[in-house]
Structures are given as C-alpha cells and as structure tokens.
Amino acid sequence: MSTAIKEIKKTRPVKPLDPEKIKQELLAKYPPKVARKRSKQILVNKKDEDGKIPSIGANVRTVPGIITQRGCSYAGCKGVILGPTRDIVNITHGPIGCGFYSWLTRRNQTRPASDQDDNFMTYCFSTDMQDEDIVFGGEKKLKSAIQEAYDAFKPKAISIFSTCPVGLIGDDVHAVAREMKEKLGINIFGFSCEGYRGVSQSAGHHIANNGIFTHVVGKDDTIKDADYKINLLGEYNIGGDGFEIDRILDACGISVVSTFSGNSTYDQFANSHTADLNTVMCHRSINYVADMMELKYGIPWIKINFIGAKSTAKSLRKIAAYFDEPALIKKVEMVIEREMPEVEAVSEDVKKRCEGKVAMLFVGGSRAHHYQELFREIGMKTVSAGYEFAHRDDYEGRAVIPDIKIDADSRNIEELDIEKDPEKYRPRKTPEEMASLANKGVPFKKYDGMMPEMAEGSLIIDDVSQYETELLLKIYKPDIYCAGIKEKYAIQKSGIPMKQLHSYDSGGPYAGFKGAINFYKEIDRMVNSNVWRFLEAPWQSHPELSAKYVWE
Amino acid sequence: MLLRHTNTEIKPRKALTVNPAKTCQPIGAMYAALGIHNCLPHSHGSQGCCAYHRSTLTRHFREPVMAATSSFTEGSSVFGGQANLIQAIDNIFTTYAPDIIAVHTTCLSETIGDDVNQIANKAKKDGKIPKGKHVIHASTPSYVGSHVTGFSNMTKAMVTYFSECTGKPNGKFNIIPGFVEPSDMSEIKRMVKAMGIKPILFPDTSNVLNGPQTGRYKMFPQGGITEAELVSTGDSEGTIALGPLASADAARALDTKWRVPCQVQDLPIGLSATDRFIDALRIVAGVSVPDEITRERGQLLDVITDMHQYFYHKKVALAGDPDHLIPLVEFLVSIDMLPVHIVTGTPGKAFEKRIKELTDHLPCPVNVKVGGDMFLLHQWIKNDPVDLLIANTYGKYMARDDDIPFARFGFPILDRVGHSYFPTVGYMGGIRILEKILDVMMDRMDRDAPEESFELVM
C-alpha cells in the first residue's frame, strides 16, 4: 500500500457515524427558518416498520444566499434538452450571456452522417438584446434575427428560447414563431423557458418536453424497415455515452428510431412516434415525453439504465423480453457474454485498490442514482447522495406521484392535455401482454427512485449547499466526491478527489460496457493518485529545526 | 468541418449575433468582486446567471469561484426581489461570514427595476448586516455593454462605497489593473514596486484565482484588496487606470469624490504601451526607472530583433476585448506584423477609431468591427486568409477548420493552463506573448516543411 493510501485511511473516522446527528450538525448554523426548510430536504435513508422509505422535500424553491449549485429553466430547456440537436438553429432571445454560457459547454457529442449534413452545434445564435429592446420590445429584432438565420443557414427548423427579460417585457415569442413559420415555410417554434420559471433546470425540461412534443413529434409517419424499434429517451451523449449505447444496441440488432436528444436530428424527433418502445434513461428530464407518447400514440415506456455493466445487461434483457422473440433474446445474451469478460477483468483488478472506499454523489437529476451502480461494481460504497433538482419521484419512486403537491413556484409550468391520436394511436401490446410482461420483470412506467437502492443510514440531501458540502467532507472524509464544475476545485483543495459527473472531466464515455471500464479505471486513477501525499511540504510536516548545521 | 456553415458571402446582419465576441456584464462584476479580500459576490437575479458565471470563471481559472444568488422565482420577478435579497444577506452573513457582500444585478432585476441600495438599507435597518460588515452594490444590466462594463461598474462601486479621504496622504498610488489575469495583476504590482512606488491595486485577484493546493479549502483566500486599503484610496497621491473601458470610471469617480488625480492608460501589453505606463509612473511619482525595468525592456526588444524575420508582414486576425486588443494590435504593428481582421463584441465607438489610427499606414486593407462577432471574423478570414489567429478558446474552431496557427489570449480560456500563472502584461509579458506566437507559427513551419528544409536551427 502506498503511503498516500495509508495517510488517507488513517484520517478516516473509525467509529460508525450517526447520520441523524450529522443532519443536526448540518442544520445547526442556519437561521431557524432556513434550518426548518432544509431539514425537510436532508434525511436519513431508513425504512419505517411498514418498509416505507421516508419522504423528502424536493423541487422546492432555493434558499436565497445559501450557495446552491442549481441553474435555471433556460439551462434545462435550451442547454440540456434541445441544445444537443444538431440541425435546428437554436436562437436565444435575450441579452448575450445565456447564449454565450450554453455555447459548447455541455459535452453533447455530435457526429453528422456526412459533411453535407447540417450541424449547428458549434454555433451560438442570439438576438443580443440591448437596452432599447428592453424598452421598446424585442419582437421586431427577433423576427429579423430569424430571417437572417434563415438567409444565412437555410435550416430545417428554427427554435427560440426565451430568457428572463423576455417574459417581463411581454415579447410574444410564440406569435413571432407562428408568423415567421408562415412566412418562411419551415418549422419555427418558441419556448417560454425564462430563467425565473419553476425553481431549477427541471422546469426547463418540462417546457422543452411540451414544446418538442407539440411542434415536432409525430410530423413524419414513415415507418422504418427495421426490427425492434425503440426510442432512447433522456440520453444526451455526454462524452460519447450515446455512441457506446448505440454500438451495443446495434450489436443486438435493436434499432434506435430517435434519441432524445444526444446526437439527434429534427427528423428523428418527427419520426419518433413510429417506434415500438420507449426506453427512459434520465427519468427526470424526459418522463413527460414518455408519458405523452404513450397517451397519444400507444407506445409503452420502460425505465432502463446503461450506467454500470450489470445495469446495462439488465436493461438489454428488459428490452429483449419486451419484444419477446427468441432470436433477439439469444443475440442479447451473446452480446452480454461477449462484452462481460473484459469488464469483469478490469473491475476485479480495480477492486483490489478501491474496495471499501467511500463515495458521495451530488449530481443533477439522474446520475446521483445511476452512478452508484458503477461504484458498487468496484466495491465502493455511497454514503451520501442527492440531486440538484430532481422531484420526489426520482428519490422515492413514481408511486409517490399522486401525493406530490405542485407548489406555487411550479404551478405555472404548463401540463398538456394529451388525448389519443385518432389516426396514429396504436397500442403496441394488449393489456394482457403488458400485465404478463410486468410479471416477468418488465414493469412499465415504473421507476423506483434512488432511495430504495441506497443503504440504510445513508444521508440523502436535496439541493445541497456549499456549506453542507464542506461539512460533509469534514465529517465523512470520503475517498471521492462526485458533482460538477462549481464544486470541483473547492473539494479538490480540501485534499479530496473530485469527479465531475456532468462533464466527466473531459473523459468518457461511461455508459455501457466500454464506459464501465473507462469509469473503473478513472476512479482507480483518482482515488489512488500519488498527488495527495504531496499536499504538505517537507518543512511543514517537520517544522522543527534540526540541530545539525553541517552537511551529513 | 466544425464550422461548416460559415461561408465567404458576407450578408449584413442587424439582429442576429452568431458566435459572440463578448459575454454579459455580471460575470465581469463577479470577477472584480473576487478581487476584494473576504468578499462574497452576490448575483441579484434568478440563479441560472450565477451558476453560469461561476462555471465560466471556474473553467477559466480552474479554481473555486464562490458566489451567492437571490434565486428569483416567478413571484419575485413580478413583485420584486426585496424579500429574496434580504433573506440572502441574512443567510450569507450567518452561514459564510464574509466581511463584504458585493451585489451585482442581472437583466431580470434590472428590468423589474429593483433598487438594491434601498434594499440594502432596509437590510441594515432590519439588523441583517452585522456590525463592521458591508453590502456594496453595482448595477450591471446584461443588455448594456459587455462583461468588461460589468467589471468597470463593480470596480467603480469599490470607490463609491469605500474610498475615504482623511486629508492625510498615504504616500501611495492607486492602480486599477483592468480586466486582466491574476498573474497580470501580480506583474503590475511587481513593476510598480520595482519603481519604488507603493501601490493600492484594486481589484486584485492574485492569490485568489491562482491560489495554491494546500489540502485545506478556504472560501476566502489570502489575496484580494482589503477593506482598509480600499478606504485609503481617497488618500492616495494619484490613480493610474489601466484599460479605459474597465478602469476609467472608477478612477474618475475617485477624482470626483476626493480629487485624487488620475491618468487613464492603455493596458501595458507590448512594448509601447508598457513604455507609456512606466513613463507615467515615473513622472507622476517623480521617481527614476530602475535598471531592472530598463533591462527587461531591452530583453523584450532583443527577442523582437532576434526573431523579426518570423514576424515580418505576417497577417493576424484577432477577437477579444477592446482594452486588450488596442495595445495588442499596437504591439503587433510595432513588430511589423499585419493585424488585418479585428473584432470585438464590446460596444464603444472609440475602438474602431483607435484601431484605424494604429493600422492606417499598413500596406494592406484592415477590417475592424465593434459589435462584431466571431462568425464575421471567420468570414473575413475565409476571404483573406491569415498566418495567425489570436482569440479566446472559442477561436480553436476557426483555427482547426482553416488550419491557422492559434494563440490563445483573452477571456475565457477554457482549454489550457498558464494564463493565470504567467503574465502577458509588461515587458516580461511581452516576451511571453512573442513566445506564444512564435511557438504556434514555428510549429506550423516544422509541420509543413519538406524534409530537406526541415531546420534544426531556426
């Protein structure tokens, strides 16, 4: 064992920590009102006598001044869901910042089929509103911007993203979109994703789901000649995750009609209602589209997870079971059998150095759950986790949805009324088939959330603050902390390895089988790095002056 | 091709900005506020801005960037953000205990017209601001100017809120370094001290945004201008403001407030601008220039003469901030390079005029545009190719597509380190700029040379 590991082991608390006490410690410094509020968002994962997990406060407004890591509705709508589509010109209607900061900063990899295909990913389009636009309104400028974008780029579609001031000054982006759509003859649509809507990125997801479903999904009825047609929902191809998933699905003979929305195109969205199954990767961001597609077109959805080798295998089997054809089931088993030996060889090797180590995960609305699986595979334990902006169903499972109260801050996020499409609705399975599949372990419309899979006594924290993070590090001394860029360097400066699970620190892919291997190796590199033993200079660890004044 | 839609046909655009050469005010204000010791920047708006600004600064510096936000909801956007800000002030002082909260605004709070001064006064009355602690504020509407304007506004606020005049001169000179790297701030301080002048440099992000790894995280690092020094700026002998857009307002405010005489200089980038800075210091402080500085100047000149053949008449395209570009273009011209395409996203008429003056004798046409963007710059390059591109990280897409040697300069640089540790200001910074330029241009020569003319000695 290197001295580095010894050093870190030495500082790890030996006595078991009392999570209830830790919770009180996290709250102690806050003003009473804040402590009361945070107390609902911090809880110890512990089932009651009936085996029920406790319920958490989530998707509530951020405490001002607490130093949250959350972003806004625009980021959730443009930055996350619709940014990754390569052939739509996305115009940010607002001052320059919003467009600038969401320009190439999420690593949604894009690979157009040929040099001739449109790819606007590397561009940032903005109306760059000035003070006169705030005073006299920005609709005219927006119209001209759409015209100029059309003239210069001739795109298939143009979409408009509203930023904070747009809603306040009353620019009607939807009216502008309708007018310009009429004029230019291409699909043009707007999103009211002003940053102040909702309480986080989450509102933006919902707004994006509604918009893409209303304006694009179902516009192209061409049925592709392919077996086992699925949509991959909520996979954004960060660091090539989607490419690895595509590789595996392709090897299994499963066709992806559309991905929402890593490396996606306008046409894929338009055609997505022709698939026979929706598979949901990131539940938080895309469950709305999944539900709406089921209601309108009769496509069932299942939760899958391609993070972690075992989860990947399990998800492939779920898909195969759904289509229930021996040829597919056989092929899936072949692929798993072919891929697993290398994965297991690496995980066994890495486990020797990582087993027993402790992780914490505070990531967006999905990964804080999914990545626990990867850590488990190399023998590491997650002692505390939470989301920035997930809802109770992501923590506790979808069974709680009927109990969730929409509060005043989220009430204005539109819920669409979806009805069966009179022509295009086509149930993919009979109710009997659905029931039988559910019995065989292919539950539809089901996601159990993060908490049931976490150990008793682990600490669940929603919308963790900078202060809470610092205290957690001091108390638990985790071997690795996973979050985002804003947290990264403060944690690293505390002498604790910090893995970004949004950007992957420029690494990846981490999904699928190859991704699992990448991740094991990355965590091994990080938690066993030499660098941590150099934090003190020699003269700091031995400050006493030696009595020798001559060279030995 | 990464920028496959950028063609050579330049159509005038009035409404659409494509690939901006600027960003918005609050990030500049946040950066400036981080240059105050024990200060927590606070973004009065919805929280997305704060998250974006922290992320961008963090990616640029690879350092923690702390800031709080009022986290507006739809309700506060309609009824005003007073309750949010007062609650934020209370939470920040209770939980994080800075000495100063520096509030800036966003397009949201500016559009609804929140009066931050009045809110801060109410917070004080309500006992939410502990004794000896301060809430300062700058108005930074994102729909005016650029990140440079935001920096300027927050720097000016430091004067408005803190500068005092006791009537007893402190024997120091105020130096406002402008929107430059922490390494540049250190270098400016070093030069000023080498001249035998005691500086009060504000803001000062050295040792804040290029701090050490110690195994112990400190939310408020060692660096930053202290409150006491800021108070004392009113007792200084004079002020030198570097970079008119970023620094002049603060300097003039100090002149107006306490009659501290000021000079506005270009940022000391390259030979002539550094000459003017040093000469100004010499004259205002009545000191002589030490040999150390004169020697550094000679070293820069030596590199220029030694390597002149590689600079001569090479065409350069540039994008960036006006305060950076003006002395940089002047520097390039002085070493006989040809800066032919120049854009800035930051508005201000003086820029085009100044660039035209600096380049009017060049033996080729020069394109310059204020309020331009990188899309336009790329189109210019496609029509009239260049030998070198100088821009922030976003330039790498153009550089790759058109195979142009590329030197990273300005803000933000998201894909390399060095900028926060090694200065580009002063004579030594000038040598570093030349080294960067030569490295990329000579690497290209090495890459492209036929085997028989692949040179060992260059």
PDB file of C-alpha atoms in Angstrom, chain A residues 213 291-299 416-429 431:
ATOM      1  CA  PHE A 213     -43.903  17.091 -28.384  1.00  0.00           C
ATOM      2  CA  ASP A 291     -45.919   9.645 -20.820  1.00  0.00           C
ATOM      3  CA  MET A 292     -47.291  11.829 -23.607  1.00  0.00           C
ATOM      4  CA  MET A 293     -46.158   9.425 -26.337  1.00  0.00           C
ATOM      5  CA  GLU A 294     -47.886   6.587 -24.559  1.00  0.00           C
ATOM      6  CA  LEU A 295     -51.151   8.529 -24.241  1.00  0.00           C
ATOM      7  CA  LYS A 296     -51.162   9.832 -27.774  1.00  0.00           C
ATOM      8  CA  TYR A 297     -49.563   7.029 -29.774  1.00  0.00           C
ATOM      9  CA  GLY A 298     -49.776   3.966 -27.546  1.00  0.00           C
ATOM     10  CA  ILE A 299     -46.029   3.451 -27.106  1.00  0.00           C
ATOM     11  CA  LEU A 416     -50.502  19.442 -21.605  1.00  0.00           C
ATOM     12  CA  ASP A 417     -53.790  17.654 -22.038  1.00  0.00           C
ATOM     13  CA  ILE A 418     -52.971  14.692 -24.208  1.00  0.00           C
ATOM     14  CA  GLU A 419     -55.531  12.590 -25.982  1.00  0.00           C
ATOM     15  CA  LYS A 420     -55.292   9.520 -28.151  1.00  0.00           C
ATOM     16  CA  ASP A 421     -54.424  10.430 -31.722  1.00  0.00           C
ATOM     17  CA  PRO A 422     -57.462   9.367 -33.731  1.00  0.00           C
ATOM     18  CA  GLU A 423     -55.323   8.002 -36.573  1.00  0.00           C
ATOM     19  CA  LYS A 424     -51.921   7.304 -35.162  1.00  0.00           C
ATOM     20  CA  TYR A 425     -52.763   5.721 -31.814  1.00  0.00           C
ATOM     21  CA  ARG A 426     -51.752   2.086 -31.957  1.00  0.00           C
ATOM     22  CA  PRO A 427     -51.299   0.074 -28.757  1.00  0.00           C
ATOM     23  CA  ARG A 428     -48.106  -1.942 -29.073  1.00  0.00           C
ATOM     24  CA  LYS A 429     -49.186  -4.604 -26.643  1.00  0.00           C
ATOM     25  CA  PRO A 431     -53.274  -5.150 -21.688  1.00  0.00           C
TER      26      PRO A 431
END
